[in-house]
Coordinates of C-alpha atoms and ligand atoms in Angstrom, one line a residue:
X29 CA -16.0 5.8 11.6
X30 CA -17.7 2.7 10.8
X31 CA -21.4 2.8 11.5
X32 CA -22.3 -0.9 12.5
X33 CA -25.8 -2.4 13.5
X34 CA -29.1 -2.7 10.7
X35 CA -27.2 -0.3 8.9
X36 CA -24.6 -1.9 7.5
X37 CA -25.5 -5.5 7.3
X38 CA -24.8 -7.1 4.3
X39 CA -25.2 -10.0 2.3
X40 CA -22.5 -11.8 0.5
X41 CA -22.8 -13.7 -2.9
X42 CA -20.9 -15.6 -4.9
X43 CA -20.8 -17.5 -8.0
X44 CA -17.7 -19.8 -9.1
X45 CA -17.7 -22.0 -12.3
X46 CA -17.0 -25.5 -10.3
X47 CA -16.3 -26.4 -7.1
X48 CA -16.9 -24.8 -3.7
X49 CA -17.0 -21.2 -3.4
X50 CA -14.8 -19.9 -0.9
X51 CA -16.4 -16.5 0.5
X52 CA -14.2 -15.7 3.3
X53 CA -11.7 -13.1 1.7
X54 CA -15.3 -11.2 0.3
X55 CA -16.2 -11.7 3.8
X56 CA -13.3 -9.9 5.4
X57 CA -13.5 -7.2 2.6
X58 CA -17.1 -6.6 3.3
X59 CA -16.2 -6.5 7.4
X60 CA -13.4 -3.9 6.4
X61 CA -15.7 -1.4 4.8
X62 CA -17.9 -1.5 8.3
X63 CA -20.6 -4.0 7.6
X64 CA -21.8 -6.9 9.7
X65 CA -22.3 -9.8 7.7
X66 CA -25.6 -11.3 8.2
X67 CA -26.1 -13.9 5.6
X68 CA -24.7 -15.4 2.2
X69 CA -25.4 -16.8 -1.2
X70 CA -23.5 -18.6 -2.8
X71 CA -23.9 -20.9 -6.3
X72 CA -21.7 -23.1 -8.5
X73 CA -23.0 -22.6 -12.4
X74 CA -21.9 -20.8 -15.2
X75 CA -22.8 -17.4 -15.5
X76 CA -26.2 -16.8 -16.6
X77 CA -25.5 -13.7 -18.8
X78 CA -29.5 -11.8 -17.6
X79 CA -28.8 -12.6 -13.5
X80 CA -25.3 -14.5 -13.3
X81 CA -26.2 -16.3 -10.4
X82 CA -29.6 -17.6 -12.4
X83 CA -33.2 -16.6 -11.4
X84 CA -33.8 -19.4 -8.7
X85 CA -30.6 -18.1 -7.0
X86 CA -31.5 -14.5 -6.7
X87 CA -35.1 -15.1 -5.6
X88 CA -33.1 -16.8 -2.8
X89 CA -31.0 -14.3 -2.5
X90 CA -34.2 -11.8 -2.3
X91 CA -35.3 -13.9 0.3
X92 CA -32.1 -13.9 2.8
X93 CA -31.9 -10.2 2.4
X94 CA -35.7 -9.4 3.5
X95 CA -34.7 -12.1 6.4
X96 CA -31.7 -10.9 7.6
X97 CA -32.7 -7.1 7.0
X98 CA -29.7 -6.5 5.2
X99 CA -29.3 -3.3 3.1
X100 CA -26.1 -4.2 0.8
X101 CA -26.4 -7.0 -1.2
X102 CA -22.0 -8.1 -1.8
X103 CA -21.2 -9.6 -5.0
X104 CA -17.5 -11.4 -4.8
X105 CA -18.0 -11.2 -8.8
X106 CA -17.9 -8.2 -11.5
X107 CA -21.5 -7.9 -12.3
X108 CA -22.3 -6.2 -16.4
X109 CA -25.1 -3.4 -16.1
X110 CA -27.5 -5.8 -17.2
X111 CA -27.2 -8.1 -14.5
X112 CA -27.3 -5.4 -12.0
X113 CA -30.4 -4.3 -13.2
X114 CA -32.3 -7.3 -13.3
X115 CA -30.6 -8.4 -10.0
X116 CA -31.7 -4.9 -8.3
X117 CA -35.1 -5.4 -9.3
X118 CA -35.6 -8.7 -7.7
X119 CA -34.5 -7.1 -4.6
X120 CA -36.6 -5.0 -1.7
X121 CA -36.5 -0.9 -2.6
X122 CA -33.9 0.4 -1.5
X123 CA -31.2 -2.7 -1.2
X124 CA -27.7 -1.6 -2.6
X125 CA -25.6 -3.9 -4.8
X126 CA -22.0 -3.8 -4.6
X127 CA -19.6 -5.8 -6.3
X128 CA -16.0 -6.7 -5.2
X129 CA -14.6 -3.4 -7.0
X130 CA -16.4 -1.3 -5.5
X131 CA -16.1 -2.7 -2.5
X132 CA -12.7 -2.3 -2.3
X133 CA -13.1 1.3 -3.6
X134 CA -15.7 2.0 -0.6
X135 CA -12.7 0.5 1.9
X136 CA -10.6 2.9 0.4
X137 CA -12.2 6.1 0.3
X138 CA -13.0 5.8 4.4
X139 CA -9.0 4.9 4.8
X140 CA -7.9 8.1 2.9
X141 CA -6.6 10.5 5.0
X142 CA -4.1 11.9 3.0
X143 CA -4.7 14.6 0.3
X144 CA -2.8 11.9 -2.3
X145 CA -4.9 9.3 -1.0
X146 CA -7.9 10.9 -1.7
X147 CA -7.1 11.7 -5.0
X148 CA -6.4 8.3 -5.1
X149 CA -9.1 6.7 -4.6
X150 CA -11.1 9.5 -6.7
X151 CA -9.2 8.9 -9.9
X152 CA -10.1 5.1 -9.3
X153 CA -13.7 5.8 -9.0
X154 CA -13.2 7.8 -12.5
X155 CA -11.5 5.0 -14.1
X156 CA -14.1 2.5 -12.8
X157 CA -16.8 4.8 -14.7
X158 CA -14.9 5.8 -17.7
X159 CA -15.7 2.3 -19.6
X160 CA -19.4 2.3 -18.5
X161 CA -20.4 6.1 -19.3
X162 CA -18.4 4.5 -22.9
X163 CA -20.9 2.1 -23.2
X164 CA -23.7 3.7 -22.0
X165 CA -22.9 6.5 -24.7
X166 CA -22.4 4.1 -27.6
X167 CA -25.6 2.9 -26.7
X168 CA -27.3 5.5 -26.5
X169 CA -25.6 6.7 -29.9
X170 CA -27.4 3.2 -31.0
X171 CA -30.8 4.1 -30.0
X172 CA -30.8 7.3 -31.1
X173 CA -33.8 7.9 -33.3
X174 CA -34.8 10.9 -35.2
X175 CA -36.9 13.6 -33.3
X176 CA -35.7 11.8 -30.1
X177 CA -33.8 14.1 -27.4
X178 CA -30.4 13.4 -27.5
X179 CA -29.5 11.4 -24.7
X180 CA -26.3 10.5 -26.6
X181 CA -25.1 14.1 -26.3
X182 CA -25.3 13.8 -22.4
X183 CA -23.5 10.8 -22.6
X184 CA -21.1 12.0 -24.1
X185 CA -20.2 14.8 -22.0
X186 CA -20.5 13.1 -19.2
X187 CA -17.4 11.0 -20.8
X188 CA -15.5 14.2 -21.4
X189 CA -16.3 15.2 -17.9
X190 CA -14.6 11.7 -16.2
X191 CA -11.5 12.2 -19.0
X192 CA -10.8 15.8 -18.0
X193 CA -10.9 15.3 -13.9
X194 CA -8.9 12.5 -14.6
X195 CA -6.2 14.2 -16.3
X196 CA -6.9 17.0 -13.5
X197 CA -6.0 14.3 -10.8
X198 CA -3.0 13.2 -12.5
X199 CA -1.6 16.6 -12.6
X200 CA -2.2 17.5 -9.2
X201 CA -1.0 13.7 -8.4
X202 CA 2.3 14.6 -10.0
X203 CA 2.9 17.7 -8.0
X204 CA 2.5 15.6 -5.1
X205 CA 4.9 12.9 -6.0
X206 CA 7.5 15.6 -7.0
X207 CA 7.4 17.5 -3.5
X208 CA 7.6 13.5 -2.1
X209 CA 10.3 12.8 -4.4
X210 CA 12.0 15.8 -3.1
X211 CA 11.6 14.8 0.5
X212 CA 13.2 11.4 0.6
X213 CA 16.1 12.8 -1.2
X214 CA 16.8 15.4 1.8
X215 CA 15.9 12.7 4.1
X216 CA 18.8 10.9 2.3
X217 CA 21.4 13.8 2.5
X218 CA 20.8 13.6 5.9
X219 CA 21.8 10.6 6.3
X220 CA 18.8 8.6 6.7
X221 CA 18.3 4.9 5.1
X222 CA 15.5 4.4 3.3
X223 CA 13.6 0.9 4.0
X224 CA 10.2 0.2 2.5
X225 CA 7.8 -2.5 4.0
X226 CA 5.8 -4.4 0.5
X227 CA 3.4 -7.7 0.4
X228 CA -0.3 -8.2 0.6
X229 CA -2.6 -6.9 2.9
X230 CA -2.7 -8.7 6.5
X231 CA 0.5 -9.5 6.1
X232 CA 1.7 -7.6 9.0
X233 CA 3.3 -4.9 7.7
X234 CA 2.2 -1.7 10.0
X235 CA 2.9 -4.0 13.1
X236 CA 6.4 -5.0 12.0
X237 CA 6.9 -0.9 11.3
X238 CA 5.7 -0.3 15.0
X239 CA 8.1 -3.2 16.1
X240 CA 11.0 -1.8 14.4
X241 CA 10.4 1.5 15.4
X242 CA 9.3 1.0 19.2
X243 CA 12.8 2.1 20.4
X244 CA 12.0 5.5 18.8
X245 CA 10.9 8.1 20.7
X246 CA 7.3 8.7 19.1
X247 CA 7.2 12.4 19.7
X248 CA 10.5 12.6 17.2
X249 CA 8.3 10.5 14.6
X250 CA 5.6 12.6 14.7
X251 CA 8.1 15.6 13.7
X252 CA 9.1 13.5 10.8
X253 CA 5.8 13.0 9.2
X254 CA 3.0 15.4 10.1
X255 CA 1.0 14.1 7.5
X256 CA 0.2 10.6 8.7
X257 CA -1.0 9.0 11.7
X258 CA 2.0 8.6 13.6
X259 CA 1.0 5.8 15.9
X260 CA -0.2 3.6 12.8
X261 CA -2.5 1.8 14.5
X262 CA -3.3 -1.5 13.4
X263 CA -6.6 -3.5 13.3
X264 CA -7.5 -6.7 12.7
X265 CA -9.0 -5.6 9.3
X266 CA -7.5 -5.3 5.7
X267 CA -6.3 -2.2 4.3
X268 CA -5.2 -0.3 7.3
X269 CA -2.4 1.3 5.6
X270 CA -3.8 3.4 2.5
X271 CA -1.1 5.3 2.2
X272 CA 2.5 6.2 3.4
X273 CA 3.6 5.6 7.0
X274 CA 7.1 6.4 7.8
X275 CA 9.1 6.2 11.3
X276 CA 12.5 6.2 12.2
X277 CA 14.0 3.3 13.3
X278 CA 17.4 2.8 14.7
X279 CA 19.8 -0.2 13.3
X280 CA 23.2 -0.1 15.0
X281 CA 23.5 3.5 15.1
X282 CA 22.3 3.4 11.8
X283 CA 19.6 5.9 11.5
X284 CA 17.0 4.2 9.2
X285 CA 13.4 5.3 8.1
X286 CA 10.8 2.9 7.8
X287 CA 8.2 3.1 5.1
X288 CA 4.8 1.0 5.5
X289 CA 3.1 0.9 2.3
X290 CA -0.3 0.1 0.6
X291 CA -0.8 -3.4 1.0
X292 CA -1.4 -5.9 -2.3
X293 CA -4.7 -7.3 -2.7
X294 CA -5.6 -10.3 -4.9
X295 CA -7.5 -10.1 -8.2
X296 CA -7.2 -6.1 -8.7
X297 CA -8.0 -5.0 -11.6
X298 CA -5.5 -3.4 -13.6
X299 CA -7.8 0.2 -13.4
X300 CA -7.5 0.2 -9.7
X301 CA -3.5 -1.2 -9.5
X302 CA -3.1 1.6 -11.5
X303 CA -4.8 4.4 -9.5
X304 CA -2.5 3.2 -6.5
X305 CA 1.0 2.8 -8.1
X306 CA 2.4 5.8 -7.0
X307 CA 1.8 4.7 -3.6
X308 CA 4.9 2.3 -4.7
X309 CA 7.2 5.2 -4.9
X310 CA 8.2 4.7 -2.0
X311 CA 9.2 1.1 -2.2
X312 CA 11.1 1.9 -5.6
X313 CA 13.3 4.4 -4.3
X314 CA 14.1 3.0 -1.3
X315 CA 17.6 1.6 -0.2
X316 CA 16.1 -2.0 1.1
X317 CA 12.9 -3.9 0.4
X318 CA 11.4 -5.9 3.1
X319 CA 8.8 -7.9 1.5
X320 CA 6.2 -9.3 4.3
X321 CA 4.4 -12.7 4.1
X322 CA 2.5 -14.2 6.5
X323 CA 4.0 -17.6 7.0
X324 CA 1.3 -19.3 8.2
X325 CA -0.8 -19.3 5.0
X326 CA -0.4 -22.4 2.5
X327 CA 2.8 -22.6 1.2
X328 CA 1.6 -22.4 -2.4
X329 CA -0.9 -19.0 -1.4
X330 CA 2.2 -17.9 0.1
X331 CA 4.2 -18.6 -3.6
X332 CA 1.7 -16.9 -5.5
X333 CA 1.8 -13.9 -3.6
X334 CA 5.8 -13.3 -3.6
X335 CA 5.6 -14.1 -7.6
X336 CA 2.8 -11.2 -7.8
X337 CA 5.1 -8.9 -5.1
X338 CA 8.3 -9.9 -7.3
X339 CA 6.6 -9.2 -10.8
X340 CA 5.4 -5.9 -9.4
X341 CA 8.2 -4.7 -7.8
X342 CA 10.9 -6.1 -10.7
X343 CA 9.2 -3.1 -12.8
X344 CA 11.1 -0.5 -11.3
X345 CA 12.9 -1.8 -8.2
X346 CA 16.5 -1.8 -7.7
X347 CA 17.5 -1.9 -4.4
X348 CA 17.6 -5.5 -2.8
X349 CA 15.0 -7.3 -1.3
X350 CA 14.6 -9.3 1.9
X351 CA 11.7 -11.7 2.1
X352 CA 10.5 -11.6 5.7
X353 CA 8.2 -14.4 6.8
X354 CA 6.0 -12.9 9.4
X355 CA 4.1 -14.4 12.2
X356 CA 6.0 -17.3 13.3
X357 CA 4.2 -17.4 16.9
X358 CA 1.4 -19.6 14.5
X359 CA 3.6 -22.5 13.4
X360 CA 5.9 -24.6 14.4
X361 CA 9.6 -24.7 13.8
X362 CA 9.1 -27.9 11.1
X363 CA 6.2 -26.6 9.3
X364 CA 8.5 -22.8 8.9
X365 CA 11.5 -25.0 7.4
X366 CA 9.2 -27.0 5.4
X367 CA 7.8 -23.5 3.7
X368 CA 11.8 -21.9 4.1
X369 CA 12.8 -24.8 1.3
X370 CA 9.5 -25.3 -0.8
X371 CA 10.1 -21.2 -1.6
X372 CA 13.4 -20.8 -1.4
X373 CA 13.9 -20.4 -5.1
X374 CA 11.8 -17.3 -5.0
X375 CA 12.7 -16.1 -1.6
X376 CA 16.8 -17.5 -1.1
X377 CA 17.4 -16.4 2.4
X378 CA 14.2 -15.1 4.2
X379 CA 14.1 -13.8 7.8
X380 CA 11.7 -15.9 9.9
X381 CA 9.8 -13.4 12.8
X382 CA 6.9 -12.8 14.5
X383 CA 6.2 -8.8 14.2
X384 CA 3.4 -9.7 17.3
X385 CA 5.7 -10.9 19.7
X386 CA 8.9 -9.3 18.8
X387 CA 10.6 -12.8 18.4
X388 CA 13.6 -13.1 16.1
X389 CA 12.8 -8.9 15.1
X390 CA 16.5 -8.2 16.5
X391 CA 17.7 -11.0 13.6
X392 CA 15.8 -8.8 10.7
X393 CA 17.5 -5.4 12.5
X394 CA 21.1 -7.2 11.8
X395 CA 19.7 -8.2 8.3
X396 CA 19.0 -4.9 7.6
X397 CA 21.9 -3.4 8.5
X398 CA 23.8 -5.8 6.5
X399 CA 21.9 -5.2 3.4
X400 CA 21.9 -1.4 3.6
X401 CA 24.9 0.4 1.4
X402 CA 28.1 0.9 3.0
X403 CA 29.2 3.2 4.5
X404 CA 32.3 5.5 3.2
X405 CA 35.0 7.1 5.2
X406 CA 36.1 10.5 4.7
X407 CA 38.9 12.8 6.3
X408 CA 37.8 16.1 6.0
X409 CA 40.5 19.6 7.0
X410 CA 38.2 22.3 7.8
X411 CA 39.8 26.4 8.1
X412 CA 38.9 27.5 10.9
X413 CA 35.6 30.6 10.0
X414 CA 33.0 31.3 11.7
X415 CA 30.7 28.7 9.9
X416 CA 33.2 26.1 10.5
X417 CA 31.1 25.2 14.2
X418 CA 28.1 24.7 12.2
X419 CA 29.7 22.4 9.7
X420 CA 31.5 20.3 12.4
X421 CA 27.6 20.0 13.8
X422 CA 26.0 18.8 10.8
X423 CA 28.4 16.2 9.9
X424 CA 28.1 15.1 14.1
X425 CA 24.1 15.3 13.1
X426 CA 24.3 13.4 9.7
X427 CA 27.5 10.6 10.5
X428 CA 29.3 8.2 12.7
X429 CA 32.3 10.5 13.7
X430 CA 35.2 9.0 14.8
X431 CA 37.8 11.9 16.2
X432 CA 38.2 15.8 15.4
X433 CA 41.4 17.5 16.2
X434 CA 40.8 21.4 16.8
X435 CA 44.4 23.3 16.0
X436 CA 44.4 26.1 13.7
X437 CA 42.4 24.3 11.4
X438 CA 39.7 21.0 12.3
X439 CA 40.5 17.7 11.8
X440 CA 37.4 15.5 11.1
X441 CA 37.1 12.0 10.3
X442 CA 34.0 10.2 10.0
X443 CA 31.6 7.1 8.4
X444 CA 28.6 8.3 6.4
X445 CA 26.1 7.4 3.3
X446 CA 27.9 8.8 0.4
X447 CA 25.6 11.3 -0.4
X448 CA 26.4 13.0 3.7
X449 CA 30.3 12.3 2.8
X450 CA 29.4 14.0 -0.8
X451 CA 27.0 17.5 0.8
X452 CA 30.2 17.6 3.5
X453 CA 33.0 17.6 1.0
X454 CA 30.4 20.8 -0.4
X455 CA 29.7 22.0 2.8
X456 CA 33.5 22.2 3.6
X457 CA 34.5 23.3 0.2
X458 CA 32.1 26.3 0.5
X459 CA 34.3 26.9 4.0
X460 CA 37.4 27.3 2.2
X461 CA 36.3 29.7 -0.1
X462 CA 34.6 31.8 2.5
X463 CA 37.8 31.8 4.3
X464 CA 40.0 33.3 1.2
Ligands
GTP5 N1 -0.1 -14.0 15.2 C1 0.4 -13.0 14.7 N2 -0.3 -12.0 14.2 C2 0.2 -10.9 13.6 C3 1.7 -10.8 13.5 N3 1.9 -9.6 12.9 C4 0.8 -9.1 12.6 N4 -0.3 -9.8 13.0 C5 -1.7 -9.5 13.0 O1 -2.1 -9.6 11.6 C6 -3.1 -8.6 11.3 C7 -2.7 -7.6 10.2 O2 -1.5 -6.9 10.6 P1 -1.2 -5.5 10.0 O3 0.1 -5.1 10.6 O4 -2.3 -4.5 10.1 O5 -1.0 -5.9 8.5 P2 -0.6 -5.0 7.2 O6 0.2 -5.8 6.4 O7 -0.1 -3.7 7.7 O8 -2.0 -4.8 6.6 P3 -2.6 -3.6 5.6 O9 -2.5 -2.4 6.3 O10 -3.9 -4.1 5.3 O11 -1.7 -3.7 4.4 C8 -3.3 -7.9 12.7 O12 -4.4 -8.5 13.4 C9 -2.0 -8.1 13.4 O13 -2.2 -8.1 14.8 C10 2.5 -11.8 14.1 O14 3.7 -11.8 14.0 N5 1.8 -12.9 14.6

């Protein structure tokens, strides 16, 4: 997918206020959407409102570009209009500049596979333009003059155009999310638990899914979701879940699904958050919340992180949620107490494991299981029709069944979710009827 080579070779720039900048997060982002990172800018000053960076700096920057050959110019900061103009012209014909939104945009529209993915990151895009086809309009408005064409009136259209696909997207978005909605509540009737996987990208999130999952026949996973990439590769690169993944995943007999989501990303803008929520669904109706950190970042990148996950999730989260502290095999025993009791106020009882080596995973499967809802027993007297097979099978399918007597009528008792006990007290209800 990723073309690599003179083709994609960028350079990186950044600008921070004081101190050092740090470019390695803009580096990874710029590696994830396929480029080879051939050189870098960076400058401490305030902005310069005509080149941000400040003249001297971008005939540097014009320099590295023409001596590295790169073709995409990456800005870690949000440039204004003005500055990409005046940047772009300092640079060689042809040199793309891309700042960190886009970027990330870029990233997402290659991972997209899904239909609601790509809508996605399309209504993004839209909302990314909306406020500069605003401005550009107003200004046009501004400099208007009499006898002029009107390039205020295209403006302006153009602005209705971006409004009206938008509220296109969110329709068809909608209808999406309903038919979703509707799946996890059949997958629920049937018995499955529903645990979602949240926390920032890199955290380890697909590979814990493929850990938890890897007792699972793959064949019956790939029946479960036809829509996504059952094998959910991961990479060493940000962002390789855009998206829902789901596999099954067995806890004690319990029979649990496992839902990898979109990972969280630092400094998004709210448009782009936004665009993605939905993605979140998943999380919000699910039984059990495993949120993923990667213990062997600082303990106070680590804190930020689970506040951001936390405020997130508090907006429309109820189900509980386990803090899992992820890739253990990189620190020692001391330093993962040290972090276990410097957090512990936001994360009371985390699971330490390492999702790459499979160490301490069987502790998170008894944490789950312990977290999910309980189970209720039911006794259920079936008369004996010629559905009543069927019935017997489903409930066999859907719960842990502990006997069945077959006299004249069948004797069933079993453990379920109580929404299986609930569609068998129907399903046997509908048996008596059929039987008077
Ligand atoms: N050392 C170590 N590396 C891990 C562990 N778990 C995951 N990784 C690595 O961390 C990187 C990111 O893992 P992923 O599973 O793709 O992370 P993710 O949270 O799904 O990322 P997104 O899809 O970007 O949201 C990969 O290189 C993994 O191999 C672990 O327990 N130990």
């Amino acid at each position: 997918m990723t073309e690599t080579g003179s083709e994609r070779r960028a350079v990186v720039a950044k600008r921070v206020d004081s101190g050092r900048p740090d470019t390695t997060e803009i580096r990874d982002l710029a590696r994830a959407a396929g480029y080879e990172v051939a050189g870098e800018v960076t400058q401490t000053r305030k902005e310069d409102p005509a080149t941000h960076i400040g003249e001297g700096k971008v005939t540097t920057l014009a320099r590295t570009v023409v001596e590295t050959g790169a073709t995409v110019v990456v800005f870690d900061n949000q440039l204004g209009p003005y500055q990409t103009y005046n940047i772009g012209n300092e640079l060689p014909e042809g040199v793309k500049l891309v700042d960190r939104f886009r970027l990330i945009l870029e990233i997402f529209g290659q991972r997209a596979q899904t239909r609601k993915a790509q809508l996605q990151v399309e209504l993004a895009e839209l909302r990314y333009e909306l406020p500069r086809a605003e401005a550009k309009a107003s200004l046009a408005r501004r400099d208007e003059r009499p006898g002029f064409m009107g390039l205020g009136e295209y403006d302006e259209s153009r602005e209705r155009d971006i409004k009206s696909q938008i509220s296109r997207i969110r329709d068809e978005l909608e209808r999406i999310e309903e038919t979703e909605e509707h799946r996890r509540e059949q997958r629920r009737e049937s018995g499955f638990d529903l645990v979602a996987l949240a926390g920032y990208t890199n955290a380890g999130k697909s590979t814990l899914l493929r850990r938890l999952a890897e007792d699972v026949d793959v064949d019956e996973n790939e029946d479960l979701h036809p829509d996504l990439d059952a094998t959910a590769e991961s990479e060493d690169r940000l962002f390789t879940t855009l998206g829902t993944t789901t596999r099954r995943a067995e806890m004690d007999q319990r029979d649990v699904l496992v839902t990898d989501t979109v990972g969280f990303v630092s400094d998004l803008p709210h448009w782009l958050v936004e665009s993605f929520k939905s993605t979140l669904d998943s999380v919000y109706r699910a039984d059990l919340v495993l949120l993923v950190v990667d213990v062997s970042e600082p303990t106070e990148e680590i804190r930020e992180k689970l506040v951001t996950c936390h405020d997130t999730l508090a907006e429309r989260n109820e189900a509980p949620i386990v803090t899992v502290l992820n890739k253990i095999d990189r620190v020692d025993d001391e330093e993962i107490q040290r972090k276990r009791d410097a957090l512990s106020a936001l994360a009371p009882n985390p699971v330490a494991v390492s999702a790459r080596t499979g160490e301490r995973v069987d502790d998170l499967r008894e944490r789950i299981h312990a977290e999910l809802p309980d189970y209720e027993r039911e006794r259920l007297v079936l008369p004996m029709t010629d559905d009543t097979m069927s019935v017997v099978s489903w409930i066999h399918d859907n719960a842990q069944v502990d006997s069945v007597d077959y006299g004249d009528q069948v004797v069933i008792e079993f453990e379920a979710r109580p929404a299986v006990v609930e569609r068998s007290r129907a399903k046997a209800g509908e048996l008596v009827e059929a039987s008077v």
